[in-house]
Coordinates of C-alpha atoms and ligand atoms in Angstrom, one line a residue:
X282 CA 28.6 5.8 -44.6
X283 CA 24.8 5.4 -45.0
X284 CA 22.8 8.1 -43.0
X285 CA 20.6 6.1 -40.2
X286 CA 16.9 6.4 -41.7
X287 CA 15.8 7.0 -37.9
X288 CA 17.9 8.6 -35.2
X289 CA 16.2 8.4 -31.8
X290 CA 18.5 11.0 -30.2
X291 CA 16.6 14.0 -32.6
X292 CA 13.6 13.9 -30.0
X293 CA 16.1 13.6 -27.1
X294 CA 17.7 17.0 -27.6
X295 CA 15.8 19.4 -25.6
X296 CA 13.9 19.0 -22.5
X297 CA 10.9 20.4 -24.6
X298 CA 11.3 17.7 -27.3
X299 CA 11.6 14.9 -24.3
X300 CA 8.7 16.4 -22.7
X301 CA 6.6 16.2 -26.1
X302 CA 7.1 12.4 -26.5
X303 CA 7.3 11.4 -22.6
X304 CA 4.8 8.4 -22.4
X305 CA 4.4 8.5 -18.5
X306 CA 4.0 11.3 -16.1
X307 CA 3.6 11.4 -12.5
X308 CA 0.9 13.3 -10.9
X309 CA 0.2 13.6 -7.3
X310 CA -3.1 12.0 -8.1
X311 CA -1.4 8.8 -8.5
X312 CA -0.5 8.3 -4.8
X313 CA -1.7 7.3 -1.9
X314 CA -0.2 8.0 1.6
X315 CA 0.2 5.3 4.0
X316 CA -0.3 6.9 7.8
X317 CA 0.4 5.1 11.2
X318 CA -2.3 6.2 13.8
X319 CA -1.3 5.6 17.3
X320 CA -3.4 6.1 20.8
X321 CA -2.9 9.3 22.7
X322 CA -2.8 13.2 22.2
X323 CA -0.3 15.3 20.3
X324 CA 1.9 12.4 19.5
X325 CA 4.6 12.5 16.7
X326 CA 6.9 9.7 17.1
X327 CA 9.3 9.2 14.2
X328 CA 9.9 5.8 13.3
X329 CA 13.3 5.0 13.2
X330 CA 13.6 2.5 10.4
X331 CA 11.5 5.3 8.1
X332 CA 12.7 8.5 8.5
X333 CA 10.2 11.2 7.8
X334 CA 7.3 8.9 8.9
X335 CA 5.8 9.2 12.2
X336 CA 3.3 7.3 14.8
X337 CA 0.6 10.0 14.9
X338 CA -2.1 10.3 17.4
X339 CA -5.6 10.9 16.1
X340 CA -5.5 14.7 16.5
X341 CA -2.0 15.1 14.8
X342 CA -3.1 12.8 11.9
X343 CA -6.1 14.5 11.0
X344 CA -3.4 17.7 10.6
X345 CA -0.9 15.6 8.9
X346 CA -4.3 14.4 6.2
X347 CA -4.9 18.1 5.7
X348 CA -1.6 18.8 4.8
X349 CA -1.4 15.6 2.2
X350 CA -4.8 16.8 0.9
X351 CA -3.2 20.3 0.2
X352 CA -0.7 18.7 -2.1
X353 CA -3.2 17.2 -4.2
X354 CA -2.9 13.8 -3.0
X355 CA -6.2 12.1 -3.2
X356 CA -6.0 9.1 -0.7
X357 CA -4.5 7.8 2.4
X358 CA -3.9 4.4 3.8
X359 CA -4.5 3.8 7.6
X360 CA -2.6 1.3 9.5
X361 CA -3.3 1.3 13.3
X362 CA -1.3 0.8 16.3
X363 CA -3.7 -0.3 19.0
X364 CA -3.4 0.7 23.0
X365 CA -3.3 -3.4 23.7
X366 CA -3.1 -6.4 21.6
X367 CA -4.5 -10.2 22.6
X368 CA -4.9 -13.3 20.5
X369 CA -7.6 -12.5 18.3
X370 CA -6.4 -8.8 17.5
X371 CA -9.7 -7.2 19.0
X372 CA -9.2 -3.9 18.6
X373 CA -9.2 -4.4 14.7
X374 CA -12.8 -5.2 14.7
X375 CA -13.9 -2.7 18.0
X376 CA -16.6 -0.4 17.4
X377 CA -13.8 2.6 18.7
X378 CA -11.1 0.7 17.9
X379 CA -7.8 2.8 17.0
X380 CA -8.4 3.0 13.1
X381 CA -12.0 3.3 13.7
X382 CA -11.4 6.7 15.8
X383 CA -9.0 7.8 13.3
X384 CA -11.4 7.1 10.2
X385 CA -14.5 9.3 11.9
X386 CA -11.9 12.0 13.0
X387 CA -10.4 12.4 9.4
X388 CA -13.8 12.4 7.7
X389 CA -15.2 14.6 10.1
X390 CA -12.3 17.0 9.1
X391 CA -11.7 16.6 5.3
X392 CA -14.9 14.7 4.1
X393 CA -13.5 14.7 0.3
X394 CA -10.1 12.9 1.2
X395 CA -10.4 9.4 0.2
X396 CA -9.7 7.2 3.6
X397 CA -8.4 3.6 2.6
X398 CA -8.0 1.2 5.9
X399 CA -5.3 -1.3 5.5
X400 CA -7.2 -4.7 6.9
X401 CA -5.1 -7.3 8.8
X402 CA -4.6 -8.6 11.9
X403 CA -0.9 -8.6 12.6
X404 CA -0.7 -5.1 13.9
X405 CA -3.3 -6.3 16.7
X406 CA -2.5 -9.6 17.6
X407 CA -0.2 -10.4 20.6
X408 CA 1.6 -12.8 18.6
X409 CA 2.0 -10.7 15.5
X410 CA 0.6 -13.0 12.6
X411 CA -2.3 -12.0 10.4
X412 CA -5.0 -14.0 12.1
X413 CA -6.4 -16.3 14.7
X414 CA -3.9 -18.9 15.1
X415 CA -4.4 -23.0 15.6
X416 CA -2.0 -25.6 16.2
X417 CA 1.2 -22.9 15.4
X418 CA 0.0 -21.6 12.1
X419 CA -2.9 -19.2 11.0
X420 CA -6.0 -20.8 10.8
X421 CA -7.5 -19.6 7.8
X422 CA -11.3 -19.7 7.9
X423 CA -11.5 -18.7 11.7
X424 CA -9.3 -15.7 10.7
X425 CA -11.8 -14.7 7.7
X426 CA -14.6 -14.2 10.2
X427 CA -12.7 -11.7 12.2
X428 CA -11.6 -10.0 9.1
X429 CA -15.2 -9.7 7.7
X430 CA -15.9 -8.2 11.2
X431 CA -13.1 -5.7 10.9
X432 CA -14.3 -4.6 7.5
X433 CA -17.6 -3.8 8.6
X434 CA -16.0 -1.7 11.3
X435 CA -14.2 0.3 9.2
X436 CA -16.8 1.1 6.7
X437 CA -18.9 1.9 9.9
X438 CA -16.5 4.2 10.8
X439 CA -16.9 5.7 7.1
X440 CA -13.7 4.5 5.4
X441 CA -14.1 4.5 1.6
X442 CA -12.0 1.9 0.4
X443 CA -11.2 -1.3 2.4
X444 CA -7.8 -2.8 1.6
X445 CA -7.2 -6.7 3.0
X446 CA -3.2 -7.0 3.1
X447 CA -3.8 -10.5 5.3
X448 CA -3.5 -12.9 2.4
X449 CA -6.3 -15.6 3.5
X450 CA -7.8 -17.6 0.8
X451 CA -11.3 -16.6 0.5
X452 CA -10.8 -13.2 2.7
X453 CA -12.2 -11.2 -0.3
X454 CA -15.7 -13.1 -0.7
X455 CA -16.0 -13.1 2.9
X456 CA -15.6 -9.0 3.4
X457 CA -17.5 -8.3 0.1
X458 CA -20.6 -10.4 1.6
X459 CA -20.1 -9.1 5.2
X460 CA -20.1 -5.6 3.5
X461 CA -23.3 -6.4 1.5
X462 CA -25.1 -7.4 4.3
X463 CA -25.3 -4.3 5.8
X464 CA -25.8 -2.4 3.1
X465 CA -22.2 -1.2 2.6
X466 CA -22.4 -2.4 -1.1
X467 CA -20.7 0.8 -2.6
X468 CA -17.5 0.5 -0.5
X469 CA -14.7 -0.6 -2.5
X470 CA -12.3 -3.7 -1.6
X471 CA -8.8 -2.8 -3.1
X472 CA -7.0 -6.3 -2.4
X473 CA -3.4 -6.6 -1.9
X474 CA -3.8 -9.6 -4.4
X475 CA -0.3 -10.6 -5.0
X476 CA 1.5 -9.8 -1.9
X477 CA 4.9 -11.6 -1.6
X478 CA 6.4 -12.7 1.4
X479 CA 9.1 -10.2 1.2
X480 CA 12.4 -9.1 3.1
X481 CA 11.6 -5.8 2.0
X482 CA 8.8 -5.0 4.7
X483 CA 11.4 -4.8 7.2
X484 CA 11.1 -1.2 8.5
X485 CA 7.3 -1.5 8.4
X486 CA 7.5 -4.1 11.3
X487 CA 8.9 -1.2 13.3
X488 CA 6.1 1.3 12.0
X489 CA 3.5 -1.0 13.1
X490 CA 4.9 -2.9 15.9
X491 CA 4.2 -6.2 13.7
X492 CA 6.8 -8.5 13.6
X493 CA 5.7 -12.0 14.1
X494 CA 6.8 -13.4 17.4
X495 CA 7.5 -16.9 16.0
X496 CA 8.0 -18.0 12.7
X497 CA 7.2 -15.8 9.5
X498 CA 4.4 -14.9 7.2
X499 CA 5.5 -17.9 4.2
X500 CA 2.8 -19.9 4.9
X501 CA 0.3 -16.9 3.7
X502 CA 2.0 -14.6 1.7
X503 CA 3.8 -15.6 -1.8
X504 CA 7.1 -16.8 -2.5
X505 CA 9.1 -14.1 -4.3
X506 CA 10.2 -16.4 -7.3
X507 CA 6.7 -16.9 -8.4
X508 CA 4.9 -14.8 -11.3
X509 CA 2.2 -17.2 -12.5
X510 CA 0.8 -17.8 -9.1
X511 CA 0.0 -14.2 -9.2
X512 CA -2.3 -14.5 -11.9
X513 CA -4.1 -17.0 -9.9
X514 CA -4.3 -14.9 -6.7
X515 CA -5.5 -12.1 -8.7
X516 CA -8.2 -13.8 -10.9
X517 CA -9.4 -15.3 -7.4
X518 CA -9.8 -12.0 -5.9
X519 CA -11.5 -10.5 -9.1
X520 CA -14.1 -13.5 -8.8
X521 CA -14.5 -12.6 -5.5
X522 CA -15.0 -9.1 -6.1
X523 CA -12.1 -7.0 -5.8
X524 CA -12.6 -3.5 -7.4
X525 CA -8.9 -2.7 -7.5
X526 CA -6.2 -5.5 -7.4
X527 CA -2.4 -4.8 -5.5
X528 CA 0.9 -6.1 -6.4
X529 CA 3.2 -5.6 -3.2
X530 CA 6.2 -4.9 -2.9
X531 CA 6.8 -2.8 -6.4
X532 CA 10.2 -2.0 -7.5
X533 CA 11.5 -5.9 -7.3
X534 CA 8.0 -6.9 -9.0
X535 CA 7.5 -4.6 -11.9
X536 CA 7.4 -7.9 -14.4
X537 CA 4.3 -9.0 -11.9
X538 CA 2.7 -5.4 -12.2
X539 CA 3.2 -5.4 -15.9
X540 CA 1.6 -8.6 -16.3
X541 CA -1.2 -8.2 -14.0
X542 CA -2.1 -4.8 -15.6
X543 CA -1.7 -6.5 -19.3
X544 CA -3.9 -9.5 -18.3
X545 CA -6.5 -7.9 -16.5
X546 CA -9.0 -4.9 -16.7
X547 CA -9.4 -3.9 -13.1
X548 CA -7.4 -0.5 -11.7
X549 CA -3.7 -2.0 -10.7
X550 CA -2.2 -0.5 -7.3
X551 CA 1.4 -0.9 -6.6
X552 CA 2.8 -0.7 -3.2
X553 CA 6.2 0.5 -3.1
X554 CA 7.0 -0.8 0.7
X555 CA 8.9 0.3 3.3
X556 CA 12.3 -1.4 2.5
X557 CA 12.1 0.4 -1.0
X558 CA 11.8 3.9 0.8
X559 CA 14.2 3.3 3.8
X560 CA 16.8 1.9 1.5
X561 CA 16.8 4.8 -1.2
X562 CA 16.7 7.3 2.2
X563 CA 19.7 5.8 3.4
X564 CA 21.5 5.9 0.3
X565 CA 20.4 9.4 -0.4
X566 CA 21.6 10.6 3.7
X567 CA 24.9 8.8 2.5
X568 CA 25.4 10.7 -0.8
X569 CA 25.4 7.6 -3.0
X570 CA 22.1 8.8 -4.7
X571 CA 20.5 12.1 -5.8
X572 CA 17.4 12.4 -3.7
X573 CA 15.1 14.4 -6.2
X574 CA 15.8 12.2 -9.2
X575 CA 15.6 9.0 -7.7
X576 CA 12.6 9.6 -5.8
X577 CA 10.8 10.6 -9.1
X578 CA 12.5 7.8 -11.2
X579 CA 11.5 4.8 -8.8
X580 CA 7.5 6.3 -8.8
X581 CA 7.9 6.9 -12.9
X582 CA 9.1 3.1 -13.5
X583 CA 6.5 1.7 -11.2
X584 CA 3.9 3.9 -13.4
X585 CA 5.4 2.8 -16.4
X586 CA 5.3 -0.9 -15.8
X587 CA 1.3 -0.4 -15.2
X588 CA 0.7 0.9 -11.8
X589 CA -2.6 3.0 -11.8
X590 CA -1.7 4.3 -8.5
X591 CA 1.1 4.1 -6.2
X592 CA 1.2 3.8 -2.5
X593 CA 4.3 5.3 -1.6
X594 CA 6.0 6.9 1.8
X595 CA 7.4 9.5 -1.1
X596 CA 4.0 10.5 -1.7
X597 CA 4.3 14.3 0.0
X598 CA 8.0 14.4 -1.3
X599 CA 7.1 13.2 -4.8
X600 CA 4.1 15.9 -4.8
X601 CA 6.5 18.5 -3.8
X602 CA 8.8 17.9 -6.4
X603 CA 5.8 17.9 -9.0
X604 CA 4.6 21.2 -8.1
Ligands
PBG942 C1 0.1 -6.1 7.4 C2 1.0 -5.0 6.1 C3 2.4 -5.2 6.1 C4 2.3 -4.1 5.1 C5 1.3 -3.5 4.9 N1 0.2 -4.2 5.3 C6 3.2 -6.1 6.8 C7 3.5 -7.5 6.5 O1 2.7 -8.1 5.8 O2 4.3 -8.2 7.1 C8 4.1 -3.8 4.6 C9 3.9 -2.6 4.0 C10 5.4 -2.1 3.9 O3 6.3 -2.8 4.2 O4 5.7 -0.9 3.7 N2 0.0 -7.5 6.9

């Protein structure tokens, strides 16, 4: 028998060899940690559908952010649970809205931690949809005005990066123009550019109390079956002024992450969403999957596919494992 000219197993023989030829390395600086802020003081309420994640009042949120930064994670992504909801999501753009309060407190205590604010109305509207309603559907252009107001309110509070997740057409332009008009030209936009209407957001709806009261989000979020449409969505957001483009969810959409990374030259973010997290945690708890190994594997693979940064509920766990 001929000896094979090249034997791939030679470089897999020891951990030192494997480590030397490893193509993808994870680091805490790859991660963005999502957090949910709620009204009150000293509140730390575990989210049943997302074990290990909490609704935190501003005071405890700041402490959590301190711990996140100490682990070497550079950024948090904030979601707000307002004290009251209404038809037009007023708390999202109120000067002292829940997220605006949180941003001010974090920035006062931890000025170098990057604060990214999720920008969407679904957590703030009584009907749970991502914008203002007209004839039973979300009215695109009316919603743009509210999103622009919310972006300015978040920037005024001190947010470093605004992350619109609503999937209205033209929102990046509307937000960019509104920010620039009040001299926030240095505030970045991380757009949820290719955001799919995914069943994997299930656990999040409890975390942010944002389930739509009727219907679903398929008239504004993307059809999971489409890949080329993601290219169109990303192209539009870049033309409108996005600085970072996101694909969401991550694991079931790695082909989209890869394509977006290959076809565009902006930094790419991928969001390992609540359902990806909770499914893994459930399997860990049942002893069906090895916890540490599958956490790091899932994140490594998202990075390998092309993500420059990963939004993940495992950020802290992974940072500890990487120490
Ligand atoms: C707001 C928003 C959602 C998520 C992030 N921003 C919910 C949705 O679009 O239904 C989901 C995040 C997750 O599942 O972890 N629109």
